[in-house]
mmCIF file of C-alpha atoms in Angstrom:
data_model
loop_
_atom_site.group_PDB
_atom_site.id
_atom_site.type_symbol
_atom_site.label_atom_id
_atom_site.label_comp_id
_atom_site.label_asym_id
_atom_site.label_seq_id
_atom_site.Cartn_x
_atom_site.Cartn_y
_atom_site.Cartn_z
ATOM 1 C CA MET M 1 56.422 -77.444 104.637
ATOM 2 C CA ALA M 2 58.997 -79.722 106.203
ATOM 3 C CA LYS M 3 58.408 -82.276 103.458
ATOM 4 C CA ALA M 4 58.905 -79.639 100.775
ATOM 5 C CA ARG M 5 62.089 -78.422 102.485
ATOM 6 C CA GLN M 6 63.330 -82.032 102.642
ATOM 7 C CA GLU M 7 62.598 -82.557 98.943
ATOM 8 C CA CYS M 8 64.363 -79.311 98.101
ATOM 9 C CA GLY M 9 67.374 -80.299 100.178
ATOM 10 C CA GLY M 10 67.498 -83.729 98.550
ATOM 11 C CA ALA M 11 67.344 -82.197 95.095
ATOM 12 C CA GLY M 12 70.130 -79.816 96.037
ATOM 13 C CA ILE M 13 72.344 -82.650 97.245
ATOM 14 C CA LEU M 14 71.628 -84.634 94.072
ATOM 15 C CA GLU M 15 72.406 -81.629 91.899
ATOM 16 C CA ALA M 16 75.681 -81.103 93.765
ATOM 17 C CA GLU M 17 76.620 -84.719 93.053
ATOM 18 C CA LEU M 18 75.819 -84.185 89.380
ATOM 19 C CA THR M 19 77.890 -81.001 89.129
ATOM 20 C CA CYS M 20 81.322 -80.849 87.454
ATOM 21 C CA PRO M 21 84.009 -79.776 89.986
ATOM 22 C CA ILE M 22 85.641 -77.540 87.350
ATOM 23 C CA CYS M 23 82.835 -75.558 85.693
ATOM 24 C CA LEU M 24 80.331 -76.033 88.581
ATOM 25 C CA GLU M 25 77.598 -76.884 86.073
ATOM 26 C CA LEU M 26 75.730 -80.122 85.406
ATOM 27 C CA TYR M 27 77.879 -82.689 83.670
ATOM 28 C CA ARG M 28 78.109 -82.431 79.882
ATOM 29 C CA GLU M 29 79.514 -85.600 78.311
ATOM 30 C CA PRO M 30 80.880 -86.873 81.636
ATOM 31 C CA MET M 31 84.244 -88.660 81.381
ATOM 32 C CA ALA M 32 85.679 -90.852 84.155
ATOM 33 C CA LEU M 33 89.392 -90.890 85.058
ATOM 34 C CA SER M 34 91.281 -93.941 86.284
ATOM 35 C CA CYS M 35 90.985 -92.648 89.874
ATOM 36 C CA GLY M 36 87.149 -92.695 89.658
ATOM 37 C CA HIS M 37 86.411 -88.962 89.530
ATOM 38 C CA SER M 38 84.338 -87.602 86.655
ATOM 39 C CA PHE M 39 84.389 -84.290 84.775
ATOM 40 C CA CYS M 40 82.912 -82.732 81.671
ATOM 41 C CA ARG M 41 84.850 -83.845 78.622
ATOM 42 C CA LEU M 42 85.809 -80.308 77.555
ATOM 43 C CA CYS M 43 86.639 -79.304 81.138
ATOM 44 C CA ILE M 44 89.020 -82.198 81.817
ATOM 45 C CA GLU M 45 90.673 -81.933 78.393
ATOM 46 C CA GLU M 46 91.322 -78.220 78.919
ATOM 47 C CA ALA M 47 92.529 -78.803 82.489
ATOM 48 C CA LEU M 48 94.954 -81.567 81.529
ATOM 49 C CA TYR M 49 96.193 -79.852 78.381
ATOM 50 C CA SER M 50 98.416 -77.433 80.322
ATOM 51 C CA GLN M 51 99.820 -80.059 82.711
ATOM 52 C CA ALA M 52 103.280 -81.566 82.212
ATOM 53 C CA VAL M 53 102.336 -84.477 84.488
ATOM 54 C CA TRP M 54 98.688 -85.539 84.339
ATOM 55 C CA THR M 55 96.975 -85.505 87.742
ATOM 56 C CA CYS M 56 93.350 -85.579 88.828
ATOM 57 C CA PRO M 57 92.119 -82.030 89.644
ATOM 58 C CA THR M 58 90.139 -83.399 92.621
ATOM 59 C CA CYS M 59 92.396 -85.938 94.381
ATOM 60 C CA MET M 60 95.710 -85.074 92.610
ATOM 61 C CA ALA M 61 96.235 -88.767 91.798
ATOM 62 C CA ASP M 62 98.898 -89.501 89.170
ATOM 63 C CA LEU M 63 97.141 -90.559 85.966
ATOM 64 C CA GLY M 64 100.259 -92.119 84.406
ATOM 65 C CA VAL M 65 101.919 -91.448 81.072
ATOM 66 C CA THR M 66 98.940 -92.713 79.039
ATOM 67 C CA LEU M 67 95.736 -90.798 79.666
ATOM 68 C CA GLU M 68 92.640 -92.981 79.817
ATOM 69 C CA LEU M 69 89.266 -91.230 79.565
ATOM 70 C CA HIS M 70 86.131 -93.410 79.728
ATOM 71 C CA ASN M 71 82.604 -92.349 78.916
ATOM 72 C CA ASN M 72 80.575 -92.427 82.126
ATOM 73 C CA PHE M 73 77.332 -93.623 80.552
ATOM 74 C CA LYS M 74 75.596 -94.262 83.847
ATOM 75 C CA LEU M 75 76.344 -90.765 85.136
ATOM 76 C CA ARG M 76 75.284 -89.260 81.820
ATOM 77 C CA ASN M 77 71.955 -91.113 82.016
ATOM 78 C CA ILE M 78 71.419 -89.906 85.586
ATOM 79 C CA VAL M 79 72.108 -86.304 84.529
ATOM 80 C CA GLU M 80 69.672 -86.582 81.633
ATOM 81 C CA ALA M 81 67.032 -88.074 83.917
ATOM 82 C CA PHE M 82 67.629 -85.330 86.476
ATOM 83 C CA LYS M 83 67.239 -82.652 83.809
ATOM 84 C CA ALA M 84 64.010 -84.242 82.581
ATOM 85 C CA ILE M 85 62.538 -84.388 86.087
ATOM 86 C CA ALA M 86 63.717 -80.863 86.879
ATOM 87 C CA SER M 87 62.114 -79.482 83.732
ATOM 88 C CA LYS M 88 58.744 -81.051 84.613
ATOM 89 C CA ALA M 89 58.766 -80.195 88.333
ATOM 90 C CA PRO M 90 60.016 -76.652 89.022
ATOM 91 C CA ARG M 91 62.027 -76.398 92.135
ATOM 92 C CA LYS M 92 64.028 -73.878 94.066
ATOM 93 C CA ALA M 93 67.360 -73.243 92.335
ATOM 94 C CA ILE M 94 70.577 -73.876 94.174
ATOM 95 C CA THR M 95 73.090 -71.087 94.064
ATOM 96 C CA SER M 96 76.618 -71.519 92.796
ATOM 97 C CA THR M 97 77.871 -70.903 96.313
ATOM 98 C CA ALA M 98 75.828 -73.817 97.641
ATOM 99 C CA ARG M 99 77.109 -76.026 94.846
ATOM 100 C CA ARG M 100 80.670 -75.043 95.575
ATOM 101 C CA GLU M 101 80.230 -75.641 99.311
ATOM 102 C CA SER M 102 78.764 -79.058 98.652
ATOM 103 C CA LEU M 103 81.631 -79.932 96.325
ATOM 104 C CA GLN M 104 84.206 -78.699 98.831
ATOM 105 C CA GLN M 105 82.771 -81.025 101.458
ATOM 106 C CA ASP M 106 83.412 -84.017 99.195
ATOM 107 C CA GLU M 107 86.737 -82.786 97.784
ATOM 108 C CA GLY M 108 89.623 -85.176 98.347
ATOM 109 C CA SER M 109 87.365 -88.114 99.272
ATOM 110 C CA GLU M 110 86.819 -91.205 97.106
ATOM 111 C CA LYS M 111 83.179 -91.344 96.013
ATOM 112 C CA GLY M 112 82.088 -94.857 95.063
ATOM 113 C CA LYS M 113 83.647 -97.312 92.707
ATOM 114 C CA THR M 114 84.975 -96.616 89.228
ATOM 115 C CA ASP M 115 82.095 -96.413 86.728
ATOM 116 C CA VAL M 116 82.135 -98.967 83.937
ATOM 117 C CA VAL M 117 80.390 -99.291 80.569
ATOM 118 C CA PRO M 118 77.278 -101.494 80.987
ATOM 119 C CA CYS M 119 76.464 -104.424 78.747
ATOM 120 C CA GLU M 120 73.721 -103.429 76.321
ATOM 121 C CA GLN M 121 72.377 -106.992 76.027
ATOM 122 C CA CYS M 122 71.610 -107.476 79.715
ATOM 123 C CA LEU M 123 67.889 -106.962 80.398
ATOM 124 C CA ASP M 124 67.656 -107.054 84.182
ATOM 125 C CA GLU M 125 70.846 -105.868 85.887
ATOM 126 C CA PRO M 126 73.481 -104.747 83.326
ATOM 127 C CA GLN M 127 76.904 -106.324 83.818
ATOM 128 C CA PRO M 128 80.176 -104.518 83.029
ATOM 129 C CA ALA M 129 81.039 -104.725 79.351
ATOM 130 C CA VAL M 130 84.397 -106.329 78.443
ATOM 131 C CA LYS M 131 84.322 -105.938 74.651
ATOM 132 C CA ALA M 132 82.527 -103.873 72.035
ATOM 133 C CA CYS M 133 81.504 -105.227 68.615
ATOM 134 C CA LEU M 134 81.930 -102.604 65.914
ATOM 135 C CA ILE M 135 79.704 -104.479 63.460
ATOM 136 C CA CYS M 136 76.823 -104.969 65.881
ATOM 137 C CA GLU M 137 77.547 -101.591 67.509
ATOM 138 C CA VAL M 138 76.980 -102.992 70.973
ATOM 139 C CA SER M 139 78.934 -103.394 74.231
ATOM 140 C CA LEU M 140 79.015 -106.950 75.608
ATOM 141 C CA CYS M 141 79.647 -108.490 79.009
ATOM 142 C CA GLN M 142 81.586 -111.739 79.272
ATOM 143 C CA ALA M 143 78.459 -113.940 79.099
ATOM 144 C CA HIS M 144 76.969 -112.218 76.056
ATOM 145 C CA LEU M 145 80.405 -112.057 74.419
ATOM 146 C CA SER M 146 80.598 -115.850 74.571
ATOM 147 C CA LYS M 147 77.150 -116.144 72.973
ATOM 148 C CA HIS M 148 78.172 -113.597 70.337
ATOM 149 C CA ASN M 149 81.326 -115.478 69.386
ATOM 150 C CA ALA M 150 79.514 -118.822 69.281
ATOM 151 C CA ARG M 151 77.667 -117.802 66.121
ATOM 152 C CA ASP M 152 79.477 -118.557 62.877
ATOM 153 C CA PHE M 153 78.451 -115.349 61.110
ATOM 154 C CA HIS M 154 79.946 -113.322 63.974
ATOM 155 C CA GLN M 155 83.449 -114.748 63.509
ATOM 156 C CA GLU M 156 84.468 -111.926 61.177
ATOM 157 C CA HIS M 157 83.096 -109.202 63.444
ATOM 158 C CA ILE M 158 85.564 -106.723 64.830
ATOM 159 C CA LEU M 159 85.881 -106.726 68.619
ATOM 160 C CA VAL M 160 87.676 -103.940 70.468
ATOM 161 C CA GLU M 161 88.287 -102.981 74.057
ATOM 162 C CA VAL M 162 85.537 -101.009 75.718
ATOM 163 C CA GLY M 163 86.233 -97.287 75.383
ATOM 164 C CA ALA M 164 89.083 -97.869 72.887
ATOM 165 C CA GLY M 165 88.847 -94.535 71.078
ATOM 166 C CA LYS M 166 85.913 -92.709 69.596
ATOM 167 C CA GLU M 167 83.542 -94.725 67.429
ATOM 168 C CA GLU M 168 83.483 -92.074 64.697
ATOM 169 C CA GLU M 169 87.203 -92.599 64.196
ATOM 170 C CA ARG M 170 86.468 -96.147 62.991
ATOM 171 C CA ARG M 171 83.956 -95.031 60.362
ATOM 172 C CA CYS M 172 84.483 -93.649 56.868
ATOM 173 C CA ARG M 173 84.005 -89.892 56.705
ATOM 174 C CA ASP M 174 82.659 -90.121 53.150
ATOM 175 C CA HIS M 175 80.214 -93.036 53.472
ATOM 176 C CA GLY M 176 79.697 -93.474 57.219
ATOM 177 C CA LYS M 177 80.504 -97.165 56.889
ATOM 178 C CA LEU M 178 82.767 -99.121 59.206
ATOM 179 C CA LEU M 179 86.421 -99.213 58.137
ATOM 180 C CA GLU M 180 86.822 -102.910 57.324
ATOM 181 C CA CYS M 181 89.285 -102.879 54.401
ATOM 182 C CA TYR M 182 92.874 -101.813 53.818
ATOM 183 C CA CYS M 183 94.198 -100.087 50.680
ATOM 184 C CA VAL M 184 97.689 -101.425 49.983
ATOM 185 C CA ARG M 185 98.624 -98.559 47.627
ATOM 186 C CA GLU M 186 97.557 -95.737 49.944
ATOM 187 C CA LYS M 187 98.303 -97.684 53.136
ATOM 188 C CA LYS M 188 95.007 -96.502 54.547
ATOM 189 C CA CYS M 189 91.967 -98.072 56.210
ATOM 190 C CA ILE M 190 88.841 -97.725 54.059
ATOM 191 C CA CYS M 191 85.249 -98.942 53.931
ATOM 192 C CA VAL M 192 83.730 -101.333 51.387
ATOM 193 C CA LEU M 193 82.143 -98.520 49.365
ATOM 194 C CA CYS M 194 85.515 -96.773 49.015
ATOM 195 C CA SER M 195 86.920 -99.882 47.331
ATOM 196 C CA MET M 196 83.899 -100.328 45.050
ATOM 197 C CA ALA M 197 82.953 -96.826 43.944
ATOM 198 C CA GLY M 198 85.072 -94.389 45.893
ATOM 199 C CA ALA M 199 88.550 -92.898 45.586
ATOM 200 C CA HIS M 200 90.169 -96.301 46.069
ATOM 201 C CA LYS M 201 88.376 -98.054 43.221
ATOM 202 C CA GLY M 202 90.796 -100.254 41.267
ATOM 203 C CA HIS M 203 93.386 -100.247 44.053
ATOM 204 C CA GLU M 204 94.631 -103.409 45.669
ATOM 205 C CA VAL M 205 92.273 -103.800 48.620
ATOM 206 C CA ILE M 206 92.468 -106.479 51.298
ATOM 207 C CA THR M 207 90.820 -107.023 54.635
ATOM 208 C CA MET M 208 92.173 -105.186 57.655
ATOM 209 C CA LYS M 209 93.213 -108.536 59.138
ATOM 210 C CA GLU M 210 95.255 -109.387 56.047
ATOM 211 C CA GLY M 211 96.744 -105.892 56.011
ATOM 212 C CA HIS M 212 97.558 -106.210 59.670
ATOM 213 C CA ASP M 213 99.339 -109.537 59.071
ATOM 214 C CA LYS M 214 101.328 -108.094 56.152
ATOM 215 C CA GLU M 215 102.357 -105.012 58.074
ATOM 216 C CA LEU M 216 103.398 -107.166 61.014
ATOM 217 C CA VAL M 217 105.735 -109.087 58.687
ATOM 218 C CA LYS M 218 107.181 -105.790 57.434
ATOM 219 C CA LEU M 219 107.513 -104.504 60.964
ATOM 220 C CA SER M 220 109.333 -107.689 61.954
ATOM 221 C CA SER M 221 111.764 -107.184 59.071
ATOM 222 C CA ILE M 222 112.260 -103.528 59.974
ATOM 223 C CA MET M 223 112.784 -104.462 63.613
ATOM 224 C CA THR M 224 115.376 -107.065 62.566
ATOM 225 C CA ASP M 225 117.240 -104.466 60.500
ATOM 226 C CA LEU M 226 117.034 -101.946 63.319
ATOM 227 C CA GLN M 227 118.253 -104.545 65.795
ATOM 228 C CA GLU M 228 121.240 -105.310 63.558
ATOM 229 C CA SER M 229 121.945 -101.598 63.166
ATOM 230 C CA LYS M 230 121.649 -101.156 66.901
ATOM 231 C CA SER M 231 124.061 -104.052 67.503
ATOM 232 C CA ASP M 232 126.533 -102.570 65.021
ATOM 233 C CA LEU M 233 126.227 -99.171 66.674
ATOM 234 C CA VAL M 234 126.713 -100.690 70.118
ATOM 235 C CA THR M 235 129.833 -102.489 68.886
ATOM 236 C CA ALA M 236 131.126 -99.308 67.238
ATOM 237 C CA LEU M 237 130.465 -97.324 70.405
ATOM 238 C CA GLU M 238 132.314 -99.919 72.470
ATOM 239 C CA GLU M 239 135.256 -99.699 70.090
ATOM 240 C CA LEU M 240 135.156 -95.910 70.294
ATOM 241 C CA GLN M 241 135.110 -96.150 74.075
ATOM 242 C CA GLU M 242 138.097 -98.486 73.984
ATOM 243 C CA GLY M 243 139.866 -96.062 71.655
ATOM 244 C CA GLU M 244 139.039 -93.166 73.960
ATOM 245 C CA ASN M 245 140.356 -95.062 76.969
ATOM 246 C CA GLN M 246 143.509 -95.992 75.070
ATOM 247 C CA ILE M 247 144.068 -92.383 74.018
ATOM 248 C CA LYS M 248 143.685 -91.213 77.611
ATOM 249 C CA ASN M 249 146.010 -93.934 78.934
ATOM 250 C CA ASN M 250 148.593 -93.260 76.219
ATOM 251 C CA THR M 251 148.398 -89.532 76.872
ATOM 252 C CA LYS M 252 148.871 -90.117 80.585
ATOM 253 C CA THR M 253 151.898 -92.357 79.975
ATOM 254 C CA LEU M 254 153.347 -89.995 77.365
ATOM 255 C CA THR M 255 152.883 -86.998 79.636
ATOM 256 C CA SER M 256 154.672 -88.792 82.456
ATOM 257 C CA ASP M 257 157.538 -89.889 80.175
ATOM 258 C CA LEU M 258 157.965 -86.431 78.649
ATOM 259 C CA LYS M 259 157.979 -84.828 82.084
ATOM 260 C CA LYS M 260 160.738 -87.234 83.095
ATOM 261 C CA LEU M 261 162.609 -86.429 79.871
ATOM 262 C CA PHE M 262 162.398 -82.678 80.383
ATOM 263 C CA ARG M 263 163.355 -83.045 84.032
ATOM 264 C CA SER M 264 166.398 -84.992 82.864
ATOM 265 C CA ILE M 265 167.202 -82.324 80.267
ATOM 266 C CA LYS M 266 166.876 -79.597 82.893
ATOM 267 C CA ALA M 267 169.091 -81.579 85.258
ATOM 268 C CA GLU M 268 171.754 -82.070 82.571
ATOM 269 C CA LEU M 269 171.581 -78.392 81.627
ATOM 270 C CA GLY M 270 171.931 -77.514 85.295
ATOM 271 C CA LYS M 271 175.001 -79.728 85.575
ATOM 272 C CA LYS M 272 176.436 -78.237 82.388
ATOM 273 C CA GLN M 273 175.798 -74.717 83.697
ATOM 274 C CA THR M 274 177.508 -75.526 86.984
ATOM 275 C CA MET M 275 180.496 -77.059 85.175
ATOM 276 C CA ILE M 276 180.901 -74.144 82.750
ATOM 277 C CA LEU M 277 180.585 -71.530 85.487
ATOM 278 C CA SER M 278 183.135 -73.486 87.513
ATOM 279 C CA ASP M 279 185.497 -73.525 84.516
ATOM 280 C CA ILE M 280 185.044 -69.777 84.087
ATOM 281 C CA ARG M 281 185.974 -69.251 87.723
ATOM 282 C CA SER M 282 189.017 -71.504 87.266
ATOM 283 C CA TYR M 283 190.052 -69.527 84.196
ATOM 284 C CA GLU M 284 189.614 -66.351 86.195
ATOM 285 C CA GLU M 285 191.781 -67.610 89.054
ATOM 286 C CA ALA M 286 194.542 -68.765 86.678
ATOM 287 C CA ASP M 287 194.535 -65.499 84.739
ATOM 288 C CA LEU M 288 194.516 -63.449 87.937
ATOM 289 C CA ALA M 289 197.495 -65.474 89.212
ATOM 290 C CA VAL M 290 199.463 -64.528 86.092
ATOM 291 C CA VAL M 291 198.520 -60.887 86.528
ATOM 292 C CA THR M 292 199.470 -60.963 90.224
ATOM 293 C CA LYS M 293 202.879 -62.500 89.485
ATOM 294 C CA ALA M 294 203.573 -59.942 86.779
ATOM 295 C CA ARG M 295 202.498 -57.144 89.110
ATOM 296 C CA LYS M 296 204.888 -58.302 91.857
ATOM 297 C CA GLU M 297 207.830 -58.544 89.441
ATOM 298 C CA MET M 298 207.104 -55.102 88.043
ATOM 299 C CA GLU M 299 206.711 -53.642 91.533
ATOM 300 C CA GLN M 300 210.150 -55.074 92.459
ATOM 301 C CA LYS M 301 211.689 -53.556 89.314
ATOM 302 C CA ARG M 302 209.992 -50.270 90.127
ATOM 303 C CA ASP M 303 211.442 -50.308 93.649
ATOM 304 C CA LEU M 304 214.958 -51.095 92.318
ATOM 305 C CA ALA M 305 214.647 -48.321 89.766
ATOM 306 C CA GLU M 306 213.572 -45.902 92.475
ATOM 307 C CA GLN M 307 216.445 -47.033 94.756
ATOM 308 C CA ASN M 308 219.052 -46.563 92.022
ATOM 309 C CA LEU M 309 217.532 -43.192 91.145
ATOM 310 C CA ARG M 310 218.117 -42.065 94.717
ATOM 311 C CA ALA M 311 221.704 -43.398 94.584
ATOM 312 C CA LEU M 312 222.376 -41.528 91.357
ATOM 313 C CA GLN M 313 220.839 -38.380 92.813
ATOM 314 C CA MET M 314 223.146 -38.634 95.840
ATOM 315 C CA LEU M 315 226.106 -39.298 93.527
ATOM 316 C CA LYS M 316 225.154 -36.311 91.466
ATOM 317 C CA GLU M 317 225.168 -34.126 94.543
ATOM 318 C CA GLN M 318 228.567 -35.492 95.790
ATOM 319 C CA PRO M 319 230.941 -32.510 96.151
ATOM 320 C CA ASP M 320 234.054 -34.642 96.493
ATOM 321 C CA ILE M 321 235.218 -35.526 93.025
ATOM 322 C CA PHE M 322 237.271 -38.516 94.203
ATOM 323 C CA LEU M 323 234.344 -40.030 95.983
ATOM 324 C CA PHE M 324 232.186 -39.257 92.994
ATOM 325 C CA PHE M 325 234.327 -41.354 90.667
ATOM 326 C CA ARG M 326 234.722 -44.080 93.256
ATOM 327 C CA ASP M 327 231.003 -44.584 93.676
ATOM 328 C CA LEU M 328 230.103 -43.921 90.052
ATOM 329 C CA LYS M 329 231.461 -47.239 88.782
ATOM 330 C CA VAL M 330 229.769 -49.219 91.521
ATOM 331 C CA VAL M 331 226.383 -47.635 90.902
ATOM 332 C CA THR M 332 226.538 -47.779 87.115
ATOM 333 C CA ASP M 333 227.690 -51.418 87.116
ATOM 334 C CA ARG M 334 224.820 -52.354 89.408
ATOM 335 C CA ILE M 335 222.309 -50.530 87.221
ATOM 336 C CA ALA M 336 223.691 -52.164 84.109
ATOM 337 C CA SER M 337 223.159 -55.622 85.626
ATOM 338 C CA LEU M 338 219.506 -54.974 86.395
ATOM 339 C CA ASP M 339 216.583 -55.978 84.079
ATOM 340 C CA LEU M 340 214.296 -53.027 84.501
ATOM 341 C CA VAL M 341 212.471 -53.301 81.165
ATOM 342 C CA ALA M 342 208.634 -53.100 81.535
ATOM 343 C CA GLU M 343 207.181 -56.201 79.883
ATOM 344 C CA ASP M 344 204.173 -55.796 77.561
ATOM 345 C CA VAL M 345 201.299 -57.581 79.347
ATOM 346 C CA LYS M 346 198.061 -57.846 77.299
ATOM 347 C CA VAL M 347 194.891 -58.994 79.035
ATOM 348 C CA GLU M 348 192.001 -60.188 76.830
ATOM 349 C CA ALA M 349 188.680 -60.504 78.656
ATOM 350 C CA MET M 350 186.587 -63.672 78.327
ATOM 351 C CA GLN M 351 183.473 -62.982 76.267
ATOM 352 C CA LEU M 352 180.935 -64.502 73.888
ATOM 353 C CA ASN M 353 181.350 -62.667 70.618
ATOM 354 C CA ASP M 354 178.676 -62.421 67.896
ATOM 355 C CA ARG M 355 180.010 -65.399 65.969
ATOM 356 C CA LEU M 356 179.911 -67.648 68.994
ATOM 357 C CA MET M 357 176.440 -66.421 69.969
ATOM 358 C CA THR M 358 175.186 -67.256 66.459
ATOM 359 C CA GLN M 359 176.648 -70.744 66.747
ATOM 360 C CA TYR M 360 175.033 -71.269 70.114
ATOM 361 C CA GLU M 361 171.625 -70.109 68.802
ATOM 362 C CA THR M 362 171.960 -72.533 65.883
ATOM 363 C CA GLN M 363 172.768 -75.389 68.228
ATOM 364 C CA LYS M 364 169.774 -74.494 70.392
ATOM 365 C CA LYS M 365 167.407 -74.537 67.387
ATOM 366 C CA LYS M 366 168.762 -77.896 66.261
ATOM 367 C CA PHE M 367 168.258 -79.280 69.732
ATOM 368 C CA LEU M 368 164.645 -78.084 69.778
ATOM 369 C CA LEU M 369 164.189 -79.555 66.294
ATOM 370 C CA GLN M 370 165.322 -82.910 67.637
ATOM 371 C CA LEU M 371 162.567 -82.675 70.258
ATOM 372 C CA ASP M 372 160.060 -82.019 67.443
ATOM 373 C CA TYR M 373 161.221 -85.183 65.688
ATOM 374 C CA LEU M 374 160.759 -87.063 68.920
ATOM 375 C CA LEU M 375 157.149 -85.844 69.112
ATOM 376 C CA ASP M 376 156.588 -86.787 65.446
ATOM 377 C CA ASP M 377 157.773 -90.303 66.192
ATOM 378 C CA LEU M 378 155.340 -90.510 69.085
ATOM 379 C CA ARG M 379 152.491 -89.385 66.815
ATOM 380 C CA GLY M 380 153.498 -91.825 64.086
ATOM 381 C CA GLU M 381 153.731 -89.043 61.483
ATOM 382 C CA GLN M 382 155.796 -89.189 58.289
ATOM 383 C CA PRO M 383 159.406 -88.607 59.367
ATOM 384 C CA ARG M 384 161.117 -85.467 58.145
ATOM 385 C CA PRO M 385 164.799 -85.397 57.104
ATOM 386 C CA SER M 386 166.963 -86.481 59.978
ATOM 387 C CA PRO M 387 168.476 -83.646 62.007
ATOM 388 C CA ALA M 388 171.872 -85.266 61.485
ATOM 389 C CA ASP M 389 171.509 -84.664 57.727
ATOM 390 C CA THR M 390 170.945 -80.946 58.233
ATOM 391 C CA MET M 391 173.375 -80.303 61.093
ATOM 392 C CA GLY M 392 176.632 -81.331 59.363
ATOM 393 C CA ASN M 393 179.725 -81.021 61.510
ATOM 394 C CA ARG M 394 178.561 -79.899 64.896
ATOM 395 C CA THR M 395 180.404 -77.174 66.705
ATOM 396 C CA PRO M 396 180.795 -77.847 70.428
ATOM 397 C CA ILE M 397 178.495 -75.619 72.390
ATOM 398 C CA PHE M 398 181.451 -74.500 74.486
ATOM 399 C CA GLY M 399 184.562 -75.007 72.345
ATOM 400 C CA SER M 400 188.174 -73.936 72.651
ATOM 401 C CA SER M 401 187.286 -70.538 71.208
ATOM 402 C CA PHE M 402 185.256 -69.743 74.295
ATOM 403 C CA ARG M 403 188.287 -68.725 76.306
ATOM 404 C CA GLN M 404 190.889 -66.281 75.096
ATOM 405 C CA GLY M 405 193.429 -66.264 77.833
ATOM 406 C CA ILE M 406 196.190 -63.840 78.843
ATOM 407 C CA LYS M 407 198.998 -63.511 76.366
ATOM 408 C CA ILE M 408 202.301 -62.082 77.582
ATOM 409 C CA ALA M 409 204.342 -60.651 74.741
#
């Protein structure tokens, strides 16, 4: 009983080792990753298909940018042997839970060395194969590869890396023969029968080696042209970068210069405003002085007129006729000597009439037009007619017509 239990336990452990960690079934077409873990071919392809970065489902090791899947022939043979033994000797089945528990115990641990393809020529202990001959359809270790290459009739055989793609990809789908020739017209690898009796009959057909050499020459020419184009593009990009830098530097300098220019214009306009407002105040003071002087003279004449009116009123009321005539001559002579005429004083206010405002607006537009010409010169554009040709005789912005002073008639 104990022996049977031990055999059952050993079979269970072996089955757990031969179980795919993804589907939890015995391996079907086991494939080995670069990290050493194996999976069913369909399981690992489906698992890696949805991954942006390929990692091993068991140890999460990075598999790199180029996925390498190798047929695990040794593991496949063990699985087949296990199935054969299991079919002949019935045993107690192991539940999925037991399988999963066994797999979980080994999860994350490295189990053995990376499996390799065995040499098919070794009789005793197979050595790792280093090359595969497509003509002989056999994998060879280093020792048997040397013997293989030593034979003259093997010199034209095609040797590839072990596990370098599926073998059916290297065979003709129509004839099942090895693809040994190259159709120059179709640029396609073909078999011998295709060139003799197939769809490529009558085409220019050469060996794959010759085709490879020719295509390498073409590729070298294409690479030379691409390298020249790349060099030209690099030079053009450098020139564009220099142009971009120059534009930015010129814009920076131009912006600084224009800011200085407009600050200078604002400063000059400020000075001109201060000067004109000062002149207006001076005109005001001078005109007010004339008005004040005229007012004082007229007030004096008014007072004299009022004084003589009182004297005449007193003379008019004089009851003594002698005294009346005595004072009459004195008063009338004094009045006759006085200048009591009210002078006509006309005050015209300072103002900007419509004509002057139109002139000032014209001058402003011409000034702004001059700034536009300055910008055109900076851009290097075709010059427009000079502002001097369109302005004619300039009217001073603040001419003599600005002030209409006080006129005393």
